[in-house]
Amino acid sequence: MLPDGGLDSTLNIIHFKLTDSPICMLLLGGVCISLSPIFIKAANAAPDCSAFYRMLFTLISNYVWIKGSGQKFKIEGRPILFLSLGGFFLSMDFMCWHRSIALVGPGLATLLANLQVFFTAIFSYIFFKQRISWTIAIAIPTAFLGLILIVGIGFGQNLSVDKSGLVLGILAAFFYSGYILLLNAAMRSSDTSGAMAMLVVSITCTMFLGAVVLANGHTFHLPSIKAFLILACAGIVGTSLGWGLISSSMKLVNVTTASFILLLQPTLAFFWDVLLFSKKMNPLEILGIVMVLLAIYLGSNTKKTNSLLD
């Protein structure tokens, strides 16, 4: 039963509870987006087509959320520019990452995509003069080594595969870090809500991916109703809710800290793979998970002096 005030009151209570701790918002957002690769794998649709539907459902769910919560569809010009560019970067990330998986396998492709941690920290230092603290200096190699243990053990044989897959994986990391930086810039320069930010990102991303599908001569046909419903979950839970929480929390947490907490995605995705698809787990992979969680802890405890606002 809803409290007095109905939907608006309920949404306000949820918003208050979540925004009380921006780190918790980031963590919950990380959990949500960690489900995305599980949904995409289960849908078994063409890469660009699945990305298109994922973002289409993100667009629809964000519109419904904004309308239902009584928010105004209003946003300043400069944040719109940042968010639109962010949508383009996210589209390119999706395209590069999915193709990298096909060429070098999901393990190496995931490892390469998570090089975004390095790109984000470096670009934050170059463009925003954000100091790299000793905790970040320790967390970067710890996280990287942990990811190698989780998804990289035994990937050496994949190096003989088309080298374009390696390049695409690195490009995915580049575009992903660009998206994070643009999203952070947009959220810090205005009072835009997370849902409104994701609406703008999803509009740009959906339009671009739709154009890519058509340009490649493909169709928007999905293999089944089940795939349709699964991609709806990917858009609503994995993207809309997840990135809505993440984008809102970025007003209060520095961008490098956010990038480390987003390492929850590959770590938890590994857990979901074990739980749902009976993936075998060895001691080195368990050690890798512990190392990544340690890196997340170090990154999330970075002092506010590293803020982009300083």
Short mmCIF file of C-alpha atoms in Angstrom, two decimals:
data_model
loop_
_atom_site.label_atom_id
_atom_site.label_comp_id
_atom_site.label_asym_id
_atom_site.label_seq_id
_atom_site.Cartn_x
_atom_site.Cartn_y
_atom_site.Cartn_z
CA MET A 1 0.00 0.00 0.00
CA LEU A 2 1.35 3.44 -0.94
CA PRO A 3 1.83 6.05 1.81
CA ASP A 4 -0.27 9.22 1.89
CA GLY A 5 0.45 11.22 -1.24
CA GLY A 6 0.44 8.21 -3.55
CA LEU A 7 3.11 7.75 -6.22
CA ASP A 8 4.75 11.16 -5.76
CA SER A 9 5.20 10.54 -2.01
CA THR A 10 6.58 7.05 -2.59
CA LEU A 11 9.08 8.30 -5.18
CA ASN A 12 10.19 11.09 -2.85
CA ILE A 13 10.78 8.60 -0.01
CA ILE A 14 12.83 6.35 -2.30
CA HIS A 15 14.80 9.36 -3.57
CA PHE A 16 15.52 10.57 -0.01
CA LYS A 17 16.69 7.16 1.19
CA LEU A 18 19.01 6.68 -1.78
CA THR A 19 20.46 10.19 -1.94
CA ASP A 20 21.32 9.98 1.78
CA SER A 21 24.43 8.06 0.66
CA PRO A 22 25.87 8.73 -2.82
CA ILE A 23 28.25 5.77 -2.43
CA CYS A 24 25.25 3.49 -1.85
CA MET A 25 23.62 4.92 -4.96
CA LEU A 26 26.71 4.11 -6.96
CA LEU A 27 26.90 0.60 -5.53
CA LEU A 28 23.24 -0.12 -6.28
CA GLY A 29 23.70 1.31 -9.76
CA GLY A 30 26.70 -0.97 -10.23
CA VAL A 31 24.60 -3.99 -9.23
CA CYS A 32 21.90 -3.03 -11.75
CA ILE A 33 24.28 -2.58 -14.68
CA SER A 34 26.05 -5.84 -13.78
CA LEU A 35 22.86 -7.61 -14.86
CA SER A 36 23.02 -6.13 -18.37
CA PRO A 37 25.43 -8.68 -19.92
CA ILE A 38 23.32 -11.49 -18.43
CA PHE A 39 20.20 -10.07 -20.10
CA ILE A 40 22.04 -9.53 -23.39
CA LYS A 41 23.44 -13.08 -23.36
CA ALA A 42 20.01 -14.55 -22.59
CA ALA A 43 18.33 -12.51 -25.35
CA ASN A 44 20.63 -14.01 -28.01
CA ALA A 45 19.98 -11.18 -30.50
CA ALA A 46 22.31 -9.43 -32.98
CA PRO A 47 24.70 -7.01 -31.16
CA ASP A 48 23.58 -3.69 -32.64
CA CYS A 49 19.93 -4.72 -32.63
CA SER A 50 20.03 -5.76 -28.97
CA ALA A 51 21.79 -2.50 -28.08
CA PHE A 52 19.11 -0.54 -29.96
CA TYR A 53 16.24 -2.20 -28.08
CA ARG A 54 18.04 -1.91 -24.78
CA MET A 55 18.34 1.85 -25.21
CA LEU A 56 14.81 2.17 -26.62
CA PHE A 57 13.40 0.62 -23.44
CA THR A 58 15.70 2.86 -21.42
CA LEU A 59 14.23 5.87 -23.21
CA ILE A 60 10.64 4.74 -22.58
CA SER A 61 11.18 3.85 -18.90
CA ASN A 62 12.91 7.16 -18.16
CA TYR A 63 10.09 9.07 -19.82
CA VAL A 64 7.53 7.20 -17.69
CA TRP A 65 9.57 7.80 -14.52
CA ILE A 66 9.91 11.54 -15.17
CA LYS A 67 6.23 11.86 -16.03
CA GLY A 68 5.11 9.81 -13.01
CA SER A 69 7.30 11.67 -10.54
CA GLY A 70 6.08 15.05 -11.72
CA GLN A 71 9.47 16.28 -12.94
CA LYS A 72 9.64 18.93 -15.62
CA PHE A 73 11.09 18.06 -19.00
CA LYS A 74 13.54 20.91 -18.76
CA ILE A 75 17.30 20.96 -19.07
CA GLU A 76 19.89 23.64 -19.80
CA GLY A 77 21.70 23.92 -23.12
CA ARG A 78 25.22 23.05 -21.96
CA PRO A 79 24.26 19.82 -20.10
CA ILE A 80 22.24 18.74 -23.17
CA LEU A 81 25.40 19.04 -25.25
CA PHE A 82 27.43 17.00 -22.75
CA LEU A 83 24.72 14.34 -22.43
CA SER A 84 24.16 14.09 -26.18
CA LEU A 85 27.88 13.58 -26.72
CA GLY A 86 27.79 11.07 -23.86
CA GLY A 87 25.06 9.17 -25.70
CA PHE A 88 27.24 9.02 -28.79
CA PHE A 89 30.22 7.75 -26.75
CA LEU A 90 28.02 5.12 -25.10
CA SER A 91 26.80 3.97 -28.52
CA MET A 92 30.36 3.58 -29.73
CA ASP A 93 31.25 1.69 -26.54
CA PHE A 94 28.42 -0.78 -27.16
CA MET A 95 29.43 -1.30 -30.77
CA CYS A 96 33.14 -1.79 -30.06
CA TRP A 97 32.65 -4.02 -27.02
CA HIS A 98 30.20 -6.41 -28.69
CA ARG A 99 32.47 -6.79 -31.70
CA SER A 100 35.51 -7.32 -29.52
CA ILE A 101 33.69 -10.18 -27.78
CA ALA A 102 33.07 -11.84 -31.14
CA LEU A 103 36.74 -11.53 -32.15
CA VAL A 104 38.73 -12.28 -28.98
CA GLY A 105 36.16 -13.75 -26.59
CA PRO A 106 34.23 -12.31 -23.62
CA GLY A 107 37.08 -12.69 -21.11
CA LEU A 108 39.69 -10.63 -22.91
CA ALA A 109 37.09 -8.19 -24.27
CA THR A 110 35.81 -7.49 -20.74
CA LEU A 111 39.34 -7.00 -19.45
CA LEU A 112 40.14 -4.55 -22.26
CA ALA A 113 36.90 -2.61 -21.78
CA ASN A 114 37.72 -2.11 -18.10
CA LEU A 115 40.87 -0.23 -19.03
CA GLN A 116 38.43 2.68 -18.79
CA VAL A 117 39.74 3.06 -15.22
CA PHE A 118 43.10 4.14 -16.61
CA PHE A 119 41.61 6.41 -19.29
CA THR A 120 39.28 8.06 -16.77
CA ALA A 121 42.02 8.75 -14.23
CA ILE A 122 44.43 10.05 -16.88
CA PHE A 123 41.85 12.24 -18.63
CA SER A 124 40.63 13.60 -15.29
CA TYR A 125 44.19 14.65 -14.48
CA ILE A 126 44.83 16.17 -17.93
CA PHE A 127 41.54 18.03 -18.44
CA PHE A 128 40.36 18.71 -14.88
CA LYS A 129 43.64 18.75 -12.93
CA GLN A 130 42.25 16.10 -10.60
CA ARG A 131 45.04 14.90 -8.33
CA ILE A 132 45.75 11.16 -8.37
CA SER A 133 46.10 10.18 -4.69
CA TRP A 134 48.20 7.35 -3.31
CA THR A 135 45.05 5.27 -2.77
CA ILE A 136 44.21 5.54 -6.46
CA ALA A 137 47.83 4.74 -7.35
CA ILE A 138 47.52 1.51 -5.34
CA ALA A 139 43.98 0.74 -6.48
CA ILE A 140 44.73 0.94 -10.22
CA PRO A 141 47.25 -1.94 -10.38
CA THR A 142 45.28 -3.90 -7.75
CA ALA A 143 42.09 -3.66 -9.80
CA PHE A 144 43.89 -4.43 -13.04
CA LEU A 145 45.60 -7.51 -11.60
CA GLY A 146 42.31 -8.63 -10.04
CA LEU A 147 40.55 -8.37 -13.40
CA ILE A 148 43.34 -10.37 -15.03
CA LEU A 149 42.81 -13.13 -12.46
CA ILE A 150 39.02 -13.07 -12.96
CA VAL A 151 38.80 -13.04 -16.74
CA GLY A 152 42.34 -13.17 -18.03
CA ILE A 153 43.92 -16.42 -16.86
CA GLY A 154 44.61 -18.51 -19.92
CA PHE A 155 43.64 -15.82 -22.42
CA GLY A 156 47.10 -15.87 -24.02
CA GLN A 157 45.94 -18.27 -26.71
CA ASN A 158 43.40 -15.68 -27.86
CA LEU A 159 46.16 -13.30 -28.90
CA SER A 160 46.41 -15.13 -32.21
CA VAL A 161 42.87 -14.01 -33.04
CA ASP A 162 42.29 -11.01 -35.33
CA LYS A 163 44.19 -8.11 -33.75
CA SER A 164 41.31 -5.77 -34.63
CA GLY A 165 39.48 -7.38 -31.69
CA LEU A 166 42.16 -6.07 -29.34
CA VAL A 167 41.94 -2.60 -30.84
CA LEU A 168 38.14 -2.62 -30.55
CA GLY A 169 38.38 -3.66 -26.88
CA ILE A 170 40.70 -0.74 -26.13
CA LEU A 171 38.46 1.61 -28.10
CA ALA A 172 35.50 0.40 -26.02
CA ALA A 173 37.41 1.41 -22.88
CA PHE A 174 38.21 4.80 -24.42
CA PHE A 175 34.58 5.52 -25.36
CA TYR A 176 33.31 4.25 -22.00
CA SER A 177 35.63 6.60 -20.09
CA GLY A 178 34.54 9.44 -22.38
CA TYR A 179 30.92 8.69 -21.51
CA ILE A 180 31.69 8.72 -17.78
CA LEU A 181 33.53 12.05 -18.02
CA LEU A 182 30.80 13.70 -20.11
CA LEU A 183 28.08 12.42 -17.80
CA ASN A 184 29.99 13.74 -14.80
CA ALA A 185 30.47 17.14 -16.44
CA ALA A 186 26.75 17.38 -17.26
CA MET A 187 25.58 16.41 -13.78
CA ARG A 188 27.97 18.76 -11.99
CA SER A 189 27.08 21.77 -14.12
CA SER A 190 23.32 21.67 -13.47
CA ASP A 191 20.50 20.42 -11.25
CA THR A 192 19.50 17.85 -13.84
CA SER A 193 18.03 14.65 -12.38
CA GLY A 194 19.53 11.25 -13.13
CA ALA A 195 16.37 10.20 -14.98
CA MET A 196 16.41 13.33 -17.15
CA ALA A 197 20.09 12.83 -17.92
CA MET A 198 19.50 9.24 -18.97
CA LEU A 199 16.55 10.33 -21.12
CA VAL A 200 18.79 12.62 -23.15
CA VAL A 201 21.54 9.98 -23.35
CA SER A 202 19.08 7.28 -24.39
CA ILE A 203 17.51 9.45 -27.11
CA THR A 204 20.90 10.09 -28.70
CA CYS A 205 22.04 6.51 -28.24
CA THR A 206 18.82 4.97 -29.61
CA MET A 207 18.82 7.19 -32.70
CA PHE A 208 22.46 6.49 -33.46
CA LEU A 209 22.20 2.72 -32.95
CA GLY A 210 19.02 2.61 -35.02
CA ALA A 211 20.83 4.39 -37.84
CA VAL A 212 23.71 1.91 -37.57
CA VAL A 213 21.35 -1.08 -37.83
CA LEU A 214 19.77 0.38 -40.98
CA ALA A 215 23.11 1.43 -42.48
CA ASN A 216 24.39 -2.13 -42.11
CA GLY A 217 21.35 -3.47 -43.94
CA HIS A 218 20.03 -5.32 -40.88
CA THR A 219 16.49 -5.50 -39.51
CA PHE A 220 15.00 -4.86 -36.09
CA HIS A 221 13.56 -8.37 -35.92
CA LEU A 222 14.09 -10.23 -32.64
CA PRO A 223 14.23 -14.04 -32.41
CA SER A 224 11.30 -14.33 -29.94
CA ILE A 225 8.92 -12.61 -27.53
CA LYS A 226 11.21 -13.87 -24.77
CA ALA A 227 14.11 -11.91 -26.29
CA PHE A 228 11.86 -8.83 -26.44
CA LEU A 229 11.01 -9.12 -22.73
CA ILE A 230 14.61 -9.80 -21.72
CA LEU A 231 15.84 -6.73 -23.58
CA ALA A 232 13.08 -4.74 -21.86
CA CYS A 233 14.61 -5.82 -18.52
CA ALA A 234 18.06 -4.86 -19.81
CA GLY A 235 16.80 -1.38 -20.67
CA ILE A 236 14.71 -0.77 -17.55
CA VAL A 237 16.83 -2.41 -14.83
CA GLY A 238 20.29 -2.71 -16.33
CA THR A 239 20.41 0.72 -17.94
CA SER A 240 17.63 3.10 -16.88
CA LEU A 241 17.61 2.36 -13.15
CA GLY A 242 21.32 1.57 -12.96
CA TRP A 243 22.62 4.61 -14.79
CA GLY A 244 19.95 6.85 -13.27
CA LEU A 245 21.37 6.07 -9.82
CA ILE A 246 24.94 6.42 -11.04
CA SER A 247 24.42 9.74 -12.84
CA SER A 248 22.62 11.26 -9.83
CA SER A 249 25.39 10.23 -7.43
CA MET A 250 28.08 11.74 -9.66
CA LYS A 251 27.10 15.17 -8.37
CA LEU A 252 28.52 14.17 -4.98
CA VAL A 253 31.32 11.70 -5.78
CA ASN A 254 34.48 12.39 -7.78
CA VAL A 255 34.68 10.79 -11.20
CA THR A 256 37.65 8.49 -10.52
CA THR A 257 35.92 7.06 -7.46
CA ALA A 258 32.84 6.45 -9.60
CA SER A 259 34.89 4.61 -12.22
CA PHE A 260 36.27 2.24 -9.57
CA ILE A 261 32.87 1.47 -8.11
CA LEU A 262 31.71 0.69 -11.65
CA LEU A 263 34.16 -2.22 -11.55
CA LEU A 264 31.31 -3.93 -9.72
CA GLN A 265 29.91 -4.63 -13.18
CA PRO A 266 32.49 -7.21 -14.31
CA THR A 267 32.89 -8.61 -10.80
CA LEU A 268 29.19 -9.19 -10.18
CA ALA A 269 28.63 -10.27 -13.79
CA PHE A 270 31.09 -13.06 -13.04
CA PHE A 271 29.02 -14.06 -9.99
CA TRP A 272 25.80 -14.06 -12.03
CA ASP A 273 27.54 -16.21 -14.63
CA VAL A 274 28.51 -18.73 -11.92
CA LEU A 275 25.05 -18.67 -10.38
CA LEU A 276 22.90 -18.78 -13.51
CA PHE A 277 25.09 -20.52 -16.08
CA SER A 278 27.06 -22.88 -13.82
CA LYS A 279 30.41 -21.31 -14.62
CA LYS A 280 33.26 -23.07 -12.81
CA MET A 281 35.31 -20.93 -10.44
CA ASN A 282 38.92 -21.62 -9.43
CA PRO A 283 40.96 -20.21 -6.51
CA LEU A 284 42.75 -17.65 -8.71
CA GLU A 285 39.42 -16.25 -9.91
CA ILE A 286 38.21 -15.97 -6.31
CA LEU A 287 41.44 -14.14 -5.43
CA GLY A 288 40.83 -11.80 -8.36
CA ILE A 289 37.34 -10.97 -7.08
CA VAL A 290 38.74 -10.16 -3.63
CA MET A 291 41.40 -7.90 -5.20
CA VAL A 292 38.84 -6.01 -7.29
CA LEU A 293 36.63 -5.49 -4.22
CA LEU A 294 39.69 -4.20 -2.33
CA ALA A 295 40.40 -1.78 -5.17
CA ILE A 296 36.78 -0.61 -5.10
CA TYR A 297 37.10 0.01 -1.37
CA LEU A 298 40.28 2.04 -1.85
CA GLY A 299 38.76 4.01 -4.72
CA SER A 300 35.54 4.74 -2.83
CA ASN A 301 37.53 6.14 0.11
CA THR A 302 39.39 8.70 -1.95
CA LYS A 303 39.31 12.07 -0.19
CA LYS A 304 37.00 14.79 -1.51
CA THR A 305 40.09 16.87 -2.28
CA ASN A 306 40.24 14.90 -5.50
CA SER A 307 36.92 16.33 -6.58
CA LEU A 308 36.60 17.82 -10.05
CA LEU A 309 35.22 20.91 -8.39
CA ASP A 310 38.54 21.68 -6.67
#
